[in-house]
């Protein structure tokens, strides 16, 4: 009876382990050198700890099942027992030593970039979104980082408020973001693709809705990304766009958001995401909502409905004003695909 119950509950207990193997954030499906080293170390640690644990458990079970014989006693037996205990202690110490060395060795290798970074990106963690800037290219964005596959980028990571941690399991270990400090880290995706990450250090109410994407492009496609994102927003010509731009200023969205070419904000650490090319991003509010007109309109009216605790106030706008604002914000001067 006990065994029949124990099997499903054991299987249930193991489920969280499987969660790391499937889905978009796979720890053991590395797509870059950082995650590769860490994945290999993880496998080694699992084998090097589970195998000895199984051996010890097997010995204990065998000893428990063996029919008891009267203890032989005597100095001879005592000395033998002592030797067994000392040998087990030495073996444990050696094993732990090897595990520590493996950790230190991999830790050092993961810190150093495998080759010269192609360019810098600045990432500032905020409650509850990621500010992303490409200083050499004059691009500002949020919640997604575009890179050419196969190139190392240097990540200058900091925080605008509390401690956050940027974790993209398929690419790299957790990168901590500290307020008042800038840490130089690195990322490299070996294959084109989209790699999801998220904040891995509890940072407040909406910590769980703080997703991040690294989009790795083949080099020519990355050049197109730069072409699309670099230009500022073209002056509004269409009457709906003109109205939208006016509403943006009248509703004081410009206190927190930049739209380059239309309204600038001072450099790093701006209060809200840059909205210059909002429509080219995959999601709204760090993975919280899809990038659609309806979701954007709902978000602008009451962002706390989708993301309670968000650092953006609700707004009261007439329906036509809201529609014009949404249309203007999503208008992409290039009109190109993502
Ligand atoms: Cu967080």
Coordinates of N, CA, C and O and ligand atoms in Angstrom, one line a residue, residues 125-128 130 162-165 198-204 206-210, ligand 1:
X125 N 18.3 47.6 -14.9 CA 17.1 47.0 -14.4 C 16.3 48.0 -13.6 O 16.9 48.8 -12.8
X126 N 15.0 47.9 -13.8 CA 14.1 48.8 -13.0 C 13.0 47.9 -12.5 O 12.7 46.8 -13.0
X127 N 12.3 48.4 -11.5 CA 11.0 47.8 -11.0 C 10.0 48.2 -12.1 O 9.6 49.4 -12.1
X128 N 9.5 47.5 -13.0 CA 9.7 46.1 -13.2 C 9.9 45.8 -14.7 O 9.1 45.3 -15.4
X130 N 13.3 46.3 -18.1 CA 14.7 46.4 -18.4 C 15.0 47.4 -19.4 O 14.4 47.4 -20.5
X162 N 16.4 48.7 -6.9 CA 16.8 47.6 -6.0 C 17.7 46.6 -6.7 O 18.0 46.8 -7.9
X163 N 18.1 45.5 -6.0 CA 18.9 44.5 -6.7 C 18.0 43.6 -7.6 O 16.9 43.2 -7.2
X164 N 18.4 43.4 -8.8 CA 17.8 42.5 -9.7 C 18.8 41.6 -10.3 O 20.0 41.7 -10.0
X165 N 18.4 40.6 -11.0 CA 19.3 39.7 -11.6 C 18.8 39.2 -13.0 O 17.7 38.8 -13.1
X198 N 14.6 36.2 -17.5 CA 13.7 36.9 -16.6 C 14.5 37.3 -15.4 O 15.6 36.9 -15.2
X199 N 13.9 38.2 -14.6 CA 14.6 38.6 -13.4 C 14.7 37.5 -12.4 O 13.7 36.8 -12.2
X200 N 15.8 37.3 -11.8 CA 16.0 36.1 -11.0 C 16.4 36.5 -9.5 O 17.0 35.8 -8.8
X201 N 16.0 37.7 -9.2 CA 16.3 38.2 -7.8 C 15.0 38.9 -7.4 O 14.7 40.0 -8.0
X202 N 14.3 38.5 -6.4 CA 13.0 39.1 -6.0 C 13.2 40.6 -5.8 O 14.0 41.0 -5.0
X203 N 12.4 41.4 -6.5 CA 12.6 42.8 -6.5 C 11.3 43.6 -6.2 O 11.3 44.8 -6.3
X204 N 10.2 42.9 -5.9 CA 9.0 43.6 -5.6 C 7.8 42.9 -6.2 O 7.9 41.8 -6.7
X206 N 5.9 43.0 -8.8 CA 5.8 42.4 -10.2 C 7.1 41.8 -10.7 O 7.3 41.7 -11.9
X207 N 7.9 41.3 -9.7 CA 9.1 40.6 -10.1 C 8.8 39.5 -11.1 O 9.6 39.3 -12.0
X208 N 7.7 38.8 -11.0 CA 7.4 37.7 -11.9 C 7.1 38.1 -13.3 O 7.2 37.4 -14.2
X209 N 6.7 39.4 -13.4 CA 6.4 39.9 -14.8 C 7.5 40.8 -15.2 O 7.3 42.0 -15.5
X210 N 8.7 40.3 -15.2 CA 9.9 41.1 -15.6 C 10.7 40.2 -16.6 O 11.8 39.8 -16.3
Ligands
LIG1 CU1 13.0 41.0 -10.0

